[in-house]
């Protein structure tokens, strides 16, 4: 162990981390009895924030929420420099116990250790609202609001609840928040001289290469969009094949073309159609309309944006050749984000000092860190998740790896705090 490096009782921290994660998988914290399902303004999400609030208040942290519900806890008054730790504790609608939540729980453990070991580190724990977009179809919504990367009109009118179609603004007001003050949310980043988010890898590279820790130095950018093909709905039995304008067929051609474009783009570019809606959606009706989602990502900005451009053009051409039309609407996009060299270096020397196997890597998944990394020096720590499974109740991560992550983060924060 290098001199000056702190070691923690990793077994004790692993036990507490595991306990918190298991507690937050209980019936009070999820809408589903088969998966973790919690998102903004639901009672189960409220209960989750209250769980963290009581744990952190017991440690002497001041706890509050920004005007729309991002959770913040700090152990220094406003105006004093603090180091940020956290993630998100909302979930995918078919989520697992660890995506996001493990990062907030590990941040809580860091706050506990800071007190128990008398380290005196100035800390701010943040749990961002709506990272998954399960409530309003908008990924990273809370951290994009904080980073002022949304328009008020979108919050008032176009970000609509997946449950009842009503605007985010209305839901925020009904939950007791003040969306009209959304611009003040940027103050969540006040006084932060650094930020580290721990998260499960959501792929299997760390597991398959025998590494317990990933130090993330870049996060893939993404385009989220929808393509709608408009043809004509006809009787499935009476309409001859050469009389049809079957929107579903053009959608199918587009899905295969997206796979070809993303694979050809290289550089880790990926493309996914995750949502597909056929109208009228009846067994005996030719679909007159097909709406499908696009999730296109990569660290090579030109490559992934080129795929988005090319698939939109392909859809228009393929629809036109069959006498139909195609429309492309972008939901949102964020650029690929390089993370902070100093924070990355502090994490790398901390993990080297631990003697544990690690690898430097980029993240294919999006994270709240990418929303704020241009305002706060930031980096991420990955821990393996079993077989790369995520966005599934089968998700599993070992609390012992998160405990190692906590030790590494503490050492990095100490070195960035003294040299700061
Ligand atoms: O989809 C993502 O990148 C993340 O899980 N929100
Ligand atoms: Mn996540
Ligand atoms: Mn996720």
Tab-separated table of C-alpha atoms and ligand atoms in Angstrom:
chain	number	residue	atom	x	y	z
A	1	UNK	CA	0.000	0.000	0.000
A	2	UNK	CA	1.510	3.343	-1.054
A	3	UNK	CA	2.282	5.763	1.760
A	4	UNK	CA	-0.570	8.017	2.817
A	5	UNK	CA	-3.127	5.763	1.140
A	6	UNK	CA	-6.150	5.158	3.307
A	7	UNK	CA	-7.484	1.635	3.718
A	8	UNK	CA	-10.992	0.969	4.924
A	9	UNK	CA	-12.640	-2.103	6.450
A	10	UNK	CA	-13.909	-3.217	3.052
A	11	UNK	CA	-15.929	-6.111	4.474
A	12	UNK	CA	-17.839	-3.756	6.773
A	13	UNK	CA	-18.480	-1.300	3.938
A	14	UNK	CA	-19.538	-4.111	1.605
A	15	UNK	CA	-21.993	-5.333	4.215
A	16	UNK	CA	-23.542	-1.859	4.617
A	17	UNK	CA	-23.653	-1.248	0.865
A	18	UNK	CA	-25.314	-4.620	0.296
A	19	UNK	CA	-27.816	-3.945	3.065
A	20	UNK	CA	-28.785	-0.529	1.641
A	21	UNK	CA	-29.198	-1.950	-1.873
A	22	UNK	CA	-31.350	-4.809	-0.574
A	23	UNK	CA	-33.451	-2.441	1.561
A	24	UNK	CA	-34.085	-0.263	-1.500
A	25	UNK	CA	-35.306	-3.295	-3.429
A	26	UNK	CA	-38.167	-3.761	-0.958
A	27	UNK	CA	-41.853	-3.214	-1.803
A	28	UNK	CA	-41.878	0.377	-0.481
A	29	UNK	CA	-39.326	1.356	-3.139
A	30	UNK	CA	-40.607	-0.165	-6.378
A	31	UNK	CA	-43.893	-0.191	-8.297
A	32	UNK	CA	-43.272	-3.741	-9.536
A	33	UNK	CA	-42.901	-7.022	-7.685
A	34	UNK	CA	-40.739	-8.430	-10.499
A	35	UNK	CA	-38.276	-5.579	-11.106
A	36	UNK	CA	-37.107	-2.273	-9.710
A	37	UNK	CA	-39.495	0.318	-11.146
A	38	UNK	CA	-39.333	3.799	-9.660
A	39	UNK	CA	-39.290	7.233	-11.219
A	40	UNK	CA	-39.978	10.894	-10.533
A	41	UNK	CA	-42.980	11.912	-8.453
A	42	UNK	CA	-44.089	8.384	-7.582
A	43	UNK	CA	-44.486	7.490	-3.898
A	44	UNK	CA	-41.897	4.725	-4.171
A	45	UNK	CA	-39.382	7.262	-5.515
A	46	UNK	CA	-40.269	9.649	-2.686
A	47	UNK	CA	-39.672	6.805	-0.207
A	48	UNK	CA	-36.255	6.175	-1.791
A	49	UNK	CA	-35.181	9.797	-1.399
A	50	UNK	CA	-36.480	9.772	2.185
A	51	UNK	CA	-34.334	6.712	2.901
A	52	UNK	CA	-31.206	8.577	1.820
A	53	UNK	CA	-32.327	11.747	3.603
A	54	UNK	CA	-32.663	10.030	6.989
A	55	UNK	CA	-29.313	8.229	6.602
A	56	UNK	CA	-27.540	11.462	5.676
A	57	UNK	CA	-29.236	13.636	8.278
A	58	UNK	CA	-28.065	11.108	10.872
A	59	UNK	CA	-24.527	11.873	9.635
A	60	UNK	CA	-25.085	15.586	10.132
A	61	UNK	CA	-25.657	16.468	6.454
A	62	UNK	CA	-28.020	19.232	5.415
A	63	UNK	CA	-30.530	17.708	2.973
A	64	UNK	CA	-32.585	19.532	0.333
A	65	UNK	CA	-33.918	19.194	-3.210
A	66	UNK	CA	-33.606	21.463	-6.217
A	67	UNK	CA	-36.752	23.154	-7.635
A	68	UNK	CA	-37.839	19.999	-9.523
A	69	UNK	CA	-36.547	17.243	-7.227
A	70	UNK	CA	-32.860	16.452	-7.624
A	71	UNK	CA	-31.713	15.365	-4.156
A	72	UNK	CA	-28.728	17.087	-2.511
A	73	UNK	CA	-26.969	16.560	0.839
A	74	UNK	CA	-23.941	18.547	1.989
A	75	UNK	CA	-21.744	18.677	5.077
A	76	UNK	CA	-20.551	22.234	4.508
A	77	UNK	CA	-22.535	25.466	4.288
A	78	UNK	CA	-23.185	27.045	0.880
A	79	UNK	CA	-20.144	28.990	-0.300
A	80	UNK	CA	-17.571	26.488	0.955
A	81	UNK	CA	-15.847	24.200	-1.583
A	82	UNK	CA	-17.166	20.639	-1.634
A	83	UNK	CA	-16.411	17.460	-3.592
A	84	UNK	CA	-19.412	15.821	-5.276
A	85	UNK	CA	-20.306	12.132	-5.138
A	86	UNK	CA	-23.492	10.389	-6.196
A	87	UNK	CA	-25.467	9.095	-9.163
A	88	UNK	CA	-29.215	8.451	-9.631
A	89	UNK	CA	-31.705	6.256	-7.768
A	90	UNK	CA	-34.570	6.223	-10.236
A	91	UNK	CA	-34.736	3.105	-12.385
A	92	UNK	CA	-35.506	1.777	-15.823
A	93	UNK	CA	-39.139	0.526	-15.912
A	94	UNK	CA	-37.823	-3.035	-15.872
A	95	UNK	CA	-34.830	-2.174	-13.760
A	96	UNK	CA	-32.338	-3.923	-11.526
A	97	UNK	CA	-31.202	-3.191	-7.978
A	98	UNK	CA	-27.825	-1.703	-8.926
A	99	UNK	CA	-28.093	0.649	-11.932
A	100	UNK	CA	-27.707	4.100	-10.387
A	101	UNK	CA	-28.700	3.073	-6.876
A	102	UNK	CA	-25.341	1.384	-6.231
A	103	UNK	CA	-23.651	4.711	-7.001
A	104	UNK	CA	-25.805	6.671	-4.559
A	105	UNK	CA	-25.421	3.986	-1.881
A	106	UNK	CA	-21.629	3.971	-2.343
A	107	UNK	CA	-21.644	7.767	-2.079
A	108	UNK	CA	-23.612	7.395	1.174
A	109	UNK	CA	-20.973	4.915	2.395
A	110	UNK	CA	-18.253	7.469	1.572
A	111	UNK	CA	-20.117	10.006	3.720
A	112	UNK	CA	-20.280	7.451	6.562
A	113	UNK	CA	-16.563	6.617	6.263
A	114	UNK	CA	-15.650	10.309	6.148
A	115	UNK	CA	-17.293	10.709	9.563
A	116	UNK	CA	-16.106	7.433	11.096
A	117	UNK	CA	-12.499	7.943	10.038
A	118	UNK	CA	-12.518	11.640	10.917
A	119	UNK	CA	-11.297	12.592	7.448
A	120	UNK	CA	-13.047	15.969	7.490
A	121	UNK	CA	-13.653	15.930	3.732
A	122	UNK	CA	-16.139	18.526	2.454
A	123	UNK	CA	-18.749	16.484	0.574
A	124	UNK	CA	-21.935	17.026	-1.438
A	125	UNK	CA	-23.993	13.949	-2.315
A	126	UNK	CA	-26.279	14.360	-5.366
A	127	UNK	CA	-28.939	11.970	-6.656
A	128	UNK	CA	-30.168	13.282	-10.004
A	129	UNK	CA	-33.851	13.243	-10.914
A	130	UNK	CA	-35.027	11.142	-13.875
A	131	UNK	CA	-31.688	9.808	-15.147
A	132	UNK	CA	-33.456	6.905	-16.832
A	133	UNK	CA	-36.244	8.900	-18.389
A	134	UNK	CA	-38.790	6.349	-17.124
A	135	UNK	CA	-41.224	9.073	-16.107
A	136	UNK	CA	-41.165	11.396	-19.141
A	137	UNK	CA	-39.158	9.592	-21.856
A	138	UNK	CA	-36.249	12.025	-21.367
A	139	UNK	CA	-32.973	10.461	-20.219
A	140	UNK	CA	-30.744	12.521	-17.870
A	141	UNK	CA	-33.612	14.982	-17.415
A	142	UNK	CA	-32.658	16.149	-13.907
A	143	UNK	CA	-28.988	16.720	-14.721
A	144	UNK	CA	-29.851	18.376	-18.061
A	145	UNK	CA	-32.136	20.780	-16.192
A	146	UNK	CA	-29.297	21.544	-13.777
A	147	UNK	CA	-26.927	22.044	-16.718
A	148	UNK	CA	-29.590	24.274	-18.366
A	149	UNK	CA	-29.612	21.999	-21.432
A	150	UNK	CA	-33.389	22.074	-21.808
A	151	UNK	CA	-35.867	24.760	-22.890
A	152	UNK	CA	-38.708	25.903	-20.637
A	153	UNK	CA	-41.170	25.172	-23.438
A	154	UNK	CA	-40.088	21.511	-23.395
A	155	UNK	CA	-40.665	21.311	-19.639
A	156	UNK	CA	-44.040	23.020	-19.928
A	157	UNK	CA	-45.327	21.347	-23.097
A	158	UNK	CA	-43.335	18.618	-24.799
A	159	UNK	CA	-41.861	16.412	-22.071
A	160	UNK	CA	-44.932	14.293	-21.412
A	161	UNK	CA	-45.599	11.672	-18.760
A	162	UNK	CA	-45.346	8.114	-20.068
A	163	UNK	CA	-48.273	7.258	-17.803
A	164	UNK	CA	-50.854	9.931	-18.522
A	165	UNK	CA	-49.456	12.124	-21.292
A	166	UNK	CA	-49.508	15.271	-19.153
A	167	UNK	CA	-46.520	17.646	-19.145
A	168	UNK	CA	-43.559	17.401	-16.774
A	169	UNK	CA	-44.403	20.883	-15.492
A	170	UNK	CA	-47.828	19.817	-14.211
A	171	UNK	CA	-46.483	16.693	-12.559
A	172	UNK	CA	-43.685	18.654	-10.855
A	173	UNK	CA	-46.199	21.181	-9.476
A	174	UNK	CA	-48.553	18.433	-8.267
A	175	UNK	CA	-45.622	16.808	-6.474
A	176	UNK	CA	-45.041	20.073	-4.608
A	177	UNK	CA	-42.045	21.350	-6.580
A	178	UNK	CA	-41.551	24.765	-8.219
A	179	UNK	CA	-40.755	24.185	-11.908
A	180	UNK	CA	-40.963	27.934	-12.567
A	181	UNK	CA	-37.658	28.141	-10.639
A	182	UNK	CA	-36.000	25.431	-12.822
A	183	UNK	CA	-33.180	27.776	-13.846
A	184	UNK	CA	-32.051	27.950	-10.193
A	185	UNK	CA	-31.340	24.213	-10.343
A	186	UNK	CA	-27.891	25.107	-11.691
A	187	UNK	CA	-27.012	26.044	-8.098
A	188	UNK	CA	-26.771	22.324	-7.307
A	189	UNK	CA	-23.318	22.596	-8.935
A	190	UNK	CA	-22.280	25.577	-6.781
A	191	UNK	CA	-19.058	25.139	-4.768
A	192	UNK	CA	-18.203	21.793	-6.440
A	193	UNK	CA	-14.468	21.442	-7.105
A	194	UNK	CA	-14.824	17.904	-8.394
A	195	UNK	CA	-17.275	15.073	-9.021
A	196	UNK	CA	-16.970	11.276	-9.123
A	197	UNK	CA	-19.833	8.903	-9.958
A	198	UNK	CA	-19.588	5.172	-9.313
A	199	UNK	CA	-21.768	3.042	-11.575
A	200	UNK	CA	-22.077	-0.544	-12.761
A	201	UNK	CA	-20.459	-1.058	-16.161
A	202	UNK	CA	-23.636	-2.393	-17.833
A	203	UNK	CA	-21.505	-4.505	-20.175
A	204	UNK	CA	-19.166	-7.429	-19.473
A	205	UNK	CA	-15.699	-6.138	-20.350
A	206	UNK	CA	-14.518	-5.811	-16.725
A	207	UNK	CA	-15.888	-9.254	-15.829
A	208	UNK	CA	-14.441	-10.995	-18.880
A	209	UNK	CA	-11.009	-9.393	-18.452
A	210	UNK	CA	-10.852	-10.043	-14.693
A	211	UNK	CA	-10.815	-6.386	-13.602
A	212	UNK	CA	-12.659	-5.204	-10.488
A	213	UNK	CA	-12.503	-1.511	-11.303
A	214	UNK	CA	-12.904	0.605	-14.444
A	215	UNK	CA	-11.676	4.197	-14.499
A	216	UNK	CA	-13.867	6.002	-17.017
A	217	UNK	CA	-12.188	8.779	-19.036
A	218	UNK	CA	-14.907	9.443	-21.658
A	219	UNK	CA	-18.647	8.925	-22.104
A	220	UNK	CA	-20.293	8.176	-25.431
A	221	UNK	CA	-22.564	10.824	-26.885
A	222	UNK	CA	-26.012	9.903	-28.164
A	223	UNK	CA	-28.971	10.787	-30.327
A	224	UNK	CA	-32.466	9.787	-29.206
A	225	UNK	CA	-35.088	10.182	-31.932
A	226	UNK	CA	-38.254	8.689	-33.434
A	227	UNK	CA	-39.080	7.791	-37.029
A	228	UNK	CA	-42.728	7.575	-38.064
A	229	UNK	CA	-43.636	5.807	-41.314
A	230	UNK	CA	-47.046	6.662	-42.739
A	231	UNK	CA	-48.714	4.248	-45.205
A	232	UNK	CA	-52.279	3.028	-45.301
A	233	UNK	CA	-54.162	0.677	-43.009
A	234	UNK	CA	-56.093	-1.995	-44.921
A	235	UNK	CA	-57.859	-5.266	-44.295
A	236	UNK	CA	-55.205	-7.959	-43.742
A	237	UNK	CA	-57.230	-10.604	-45.531
A	238	UNK	CA	-58.861	-8.800	-48.418
A	239	UNK	CA	-55.974	-6.576	-49.549
A	240	UNK	CA	-53.676	-8.182	-52.184
A	241	UNK	CA	-49.952	-7.912	-51.412
A	242	UNK	CA	-49.206	-5.546	-54.322
A	243	UNK	CA	-51.976	-3.141	-53.216
A	244	UNK	CA	-50.531	-2.467	-49.809
A	245	UNK	CA	-48.769	0.448	-48.130
A	246	UNK	CA	-47.603	-1.531	-45.118
A	247	UNK	CA	-45.699	0.871	-42.829
A	248	UNK	CA	-44.402	-2.063	-40.796
A	249	UNK	CA	-42.344	-3.324	-43.740
A	250	UNK	CA	-40.487	-0.022	-44.097
A	251	UNK	CA	-39.820	-0.054	-40.350
A	252	UNK	CA	-38.369	-3.531	-40.677
A	253	UNK	CA	-36.090	-2.407	-43.538
A	254	UNK	CA	-34.928	0.533	-41.383
A	255	UNK	CA	-34.071	-1.697	-38.422
A	256	UNK	CA	-31.800	-3.832	-40.580
A	257	UNK	CA	-30.272	-0.746	-42.219
A	258	UNK	CA	-29.556	0.769	-38.798
A	259	UNK	CA	-27.660	-2.373	-37.828
A	260	UNK	CA	-25.626	-2.128	-41.065
A	261	UNK	CA	-24.894	1.598	-40.667
A	262	UNK	CA	-23.825	1.341	-37.016
A	263	UNK	CA	-21.588	-1.665	-37.664
A	264	UNK	CA	-20.018	0.044	-40.690
A	265	UNK	CA	-19.424	3.286	-38.730
A	266	UNK	CA	-17.000	1.440	-36.405
A	267	UNK	CA	-15.259	3.141	-33.461
A	268	UNK	CA	-17.711	1.573	-31.008
A	269	UNK	CA	-20.737	3.210	-32.655
A	270	UNK	CA	-24.004	1.448	-31.761
A	271	UNK	CA	-27.597	1.777	-32.930
A	272	UNK	CA	-30.751	0.324	-31.369
A	273	UNK	CA	-34.459	0.305	-32.072
A	274	UNK	CA	-35.923	-0.318	-28.634
A	275	UNK	CA	-39.516	0.864	-29.088
A	276	UNK	CA	-41.841	-0.084	-31.959
A	277	UNK	CA	-45.496	0.898	-32.286
A	278	UNK	CA	-47.725	-0.268	-35.157
A	279	UNK	CA	-51.104	1.358	-35.734
A	280	UNK	CA	-53.833	0.262	-35.541
A	281	UNK	CA	-51.915	-2.640	-33.998
A	282	UNK	CA	-54.498	-5.319	-34.798
A	283	UNK	CA	-53.875	-8.850	-35.995
A	284	UNK	CA	-56.143	-8.442	-39.015
A	285	UNK	CA	-55.143	-4.923	-40.123
A	286	UNK	CA	-52.203	-3.920	-42.325
A	287	UNK	CA	-50.336	-1.274	-40.247
A	288	UNK	CA	-50.869	2.171	-41.733
A	289	UNK	CA	-48.392	3.728	-39.340
A	290	UNK	CA	-45.178	2.547	-37.694
A	291	UNK	CA	-43.343	4.585	-35.067
A	292	UNK	CA	-39.984	3.365	-33.812
A	293	UNK	CA	-37.317	4.842	-31.547
A	294	UNK	CA	-33.634	5.381	-32.346
A	295	UNK	CA	-30.865	5.178	-29.770
A	296	UNK	CA	-27.575	5.916	-31.582
A	297	UNK	CA	-24.365	6.364	-29.597
A	298	UNK	CA	-20.584	6.545	-29.819
A	299	UNK	CA	-17.461	8.355	-28.678
A	300	UNK	CA	-16.710	9.299	-32.302
A	301	UNK	CA	-18.987	12.315	-32.699
A	302	UNK	CA	-18.898	12.339	-36.518
A	303	UNK	CA	-19.546	8.603	-36.738
A	304	UNK	CA	-22.661	8.377	-34.564
A	305	UNK	CA	-24.165	11.598	-35.856
A	306	UNK	CA	-23.543	10.336	-39.383
A	307	UNK	CA	-25.548	7.196	-38.614
A	308	UNK	CA	-28.457	9.306	-37.347
A	309	UNK	CA	-28.362	11.402	-40.510
A	310	UNK	CA	-28.093	8.374	-42.805
A	311	UNK	CA	-30.888	6.336	-41.215
A	312	UNK	CA	-33.252	9.312	-41.486
A	313	UNK	CA	-32.405	9.613	-45.196
A	314	UNK	CA	-32.772	5.872	-45.700
A	315	UNK	CA	-36.219	5.874	-44.084
A	316	UNK	CA	-37.396	8.686	-46.349
A	317	UNK	CA	-36.109	6.891	-49.463
A	318	UNK	CA	-37.443	3.446	-48.474
A	319	UNK	CA	-40.863	4.880	-47.646
A	320	UNK	CA	-40.965	6.929	-50.851
A	321	UNK	CA	-40.205	3.869	-53.000
A	322	UNK	CA	-43.374	2.254	-51.612
A	323	UNK	CA	-45.530	5.360	-51.942
A	324	UNK	CA	-45.331	6.193	-48.233
A	325	UNK	CA	-43.745	8.978	-46.145
A	326	UNK	CA	-41.253	8.993	-43.260
A	327	UNK	CA	-40.828	11.639	-40.554
A	328	UNK	CA	-37.799	12.019	-38.217
A	329	UNK	CA	-38.098	13.847	-34.896
A	330	UNK	CA	-35.194	14.157	-32.487
A	331	UNK	CA	-36.020	13.683	-28.770
A	332	UNK	CA	-32.658	14.819	-27.459
A	333	UNK	CA	-28.925	14.577	-28.001
A	334	UNK	CA	-25.728	15.006	-26.000
A	335	UNK	CA	-22.188	15.095	-27.345
A	336	UNK	CA	-19.505	12.604	-26.373
A	337	UNK	CA	-17.768	13.873	-23.243
A	338	UNK	CA	-14.068	13.597	-22.364
A	339	UNK	CA	-13.697	13.503	-18.559
A	340	UNK	CA	-11.221	15.455	-16.423
A	341	UNK	CA	-7.554	14.378	-16.630
A	342	UNK	CA	-6.761	15.340	-13.014
A	343	UNK	CA	-9.713	13.488	-11.520
A	344	UNK	CA	-8.967	10.469	-13.750
A	345	UNK	CA	-5.291	10.579	-12.689
A	346	UNK	CA	-6.214	10.788	-8.990
A	347	UNK	CA	-8.463	7.743	-9.363
A	348	UNK	CA	-5.810	5.816	-11.296
A	349	UNK	CA	-3.117	6.420	-8.688
A	350	UNK	CA	-5.565	5.481	-5.926
A	351	UNK	CA	-6.479	2.186	-7.595
A	352	UNK	CA	-2.818	1.443	-8.438
A	353	UNK	CA	-1.991	1.985	-4.754
A	354	UNK	CA	-4.705	-0.515	-3.834
A	355	UNK	CA	-2.975	-3.162	-5.918
A	356	UNK	CA	-6.320	-4.202	-7.421
A	357	UNK	CA	-6.699	-4.916	-11.170
A	358	UNK	CA	-8.319	-2.050	-13.101
A	359	UNK	CA	-8.663	-0.776	-16.623
A	360	UNK	CA	-9.079	2.675	-18.167
A	361	UNK	CA	-12.149	2.719	-20.394
A	362	UNK	CA	-14.936	4.771	-21.857
A	363	UNK	CA	-18.631	4.410	-21.083
A	364	UNK	CA	-21.063	3.371	-23.820
A	365	UNK	CA	-23.979	4.089	-21.490
A	366	UNK	CA	-25.000	7.665	-20.767
A	367	UNK	CA	-24.617	9.023	-17.255
A	368	UNK	CA	-25.492	12.227	-15.403
A	369	UNK	CA	-21.750	12.920	-15.206
A	370	UNK	CA	-21.824	13.845	-18.893
A	371	UNK	CA	-24.374	16.573	-18.226
A	372	UNK	CA	-22.172	18.364	-15.730
A	373	UNK	CA	-18.600	17.450	-16.757
A	374	UNK	CA	-18.166	20.670	-18.731
A	375	UNK	CA	-18.900	22.665	-15.539
A	376	UNK	CA	-17.283	20.472	-12.845
A	377	UNK	CA	-14.019	18.456	-13.148
A	378	UNK	CA	-15.462	14.932	-13.273
A	379	UNK	CA	-14.715	11.260	-13.757
A	380	UNK	CA	-16.399	7.909	-13.132
A	381	UNK	CA	-15.616	4.587	-11.533
A	382	UNK	CA	-17.124	1.396	-12.971
A	383	UNK	CA	-17.621	-1.870	-11.152
A	384	UNK	CA	-18.471	-5.124	-12.939
A	385	UNK	CA	-22.034	-6.346	-13.217
A	386	UNK	CA	-22.656	-10.077	-13.718
A	387	UNK	CA	-22.477	-11.016	-17.418
A	388	UNK	CA	-23.077	-7.356	-18.302
A	389	UNK	CA	-26.778	-7.726	-17.549
A	390	UNK	CA	-28.504	-4.407	-16.800
A	391	UNK	CA	-31.940	-2.798	-17.259
A	392	UNK	CA	-33.209	-6.136	-16.015
A	393	UNK	CA	-34.194	-7.633	-12.644
A	394	UNK	CA	-31.386	-10.141	-13.264
A	395	UNK	CA	-28.827	-7.365	-12.752
A	396	UNK	CA	-26.208	-8.192	-10.118
A	397	UNK	CA	-23.090	-6.454	-8.807
A	398	UNK	CA	-20.878	-7.463	-5.878
A	399	UNK	CA	-21.021	-4.983	-2.978
A	400	UNK	CA	-17.365	-5.893	-2.281
A	401	UNK	CA	-16.400	-4.244	-5.580
A	402	UNK	CA	-18.355	-1.122	-4.606
A	403	UNK	CA	-16.575	-1.110	-1.232
A	404	UNK	CA	-13.242	-1.177	-3.091
A	405	UNK	CA	-14.606	1.653	-5.233
A	406	UNK	CA	-15.443	3.627	-2.081
A	407	UNK	CA	-11.875	3.240	-0.807
A	408	UNK	CA	-10.433	4.351	-4.145
A	409	UNK	CA	-12.812	7.318	-4.380
A	410	UNK	CA	-11.986	8.408	-0.830
A	411	UNK	CA	-8.262	8.365	-1.615
A	412	UNK	CA	-8.774	10.250	-4.867
A	413	UNK	CA	-10.960	12.872	-3.150
A	414	UNK	CA	-8.345	13.287	-0.404
A	415	UNK	CA	-5.581	13.837	-2.932
A	416	UNK	CA	-7.719	16.283	-4.959
A	417	UNK	CA	-8.732	18.102	-1.790
A	418	UNK	CA	-5.227	18.624	-0.394
A	419	UNK	CA	-3.666	19.476	-3.777
A	420	UNK	CA	-6.702	21.630	-4.690
B	1	LIG	O1	-29.466	4.354	-21.299
B	1	LIG	C1	-28.545	4.817	-20.643
B	1	LIG	O2	-27.508	5.136	-21.167
B	1	LIG	C2	-28.666	4.975	-19.167
B	1	LIG	O3	-29.008	3.749	-18.601
B	1	LIG	N1	-29.620	5.977	-18.836
B	2	LIG	MN1	-27.665	4.424	-14.665
B	3	LIG	MN1	-29.805	2.801	-16.780
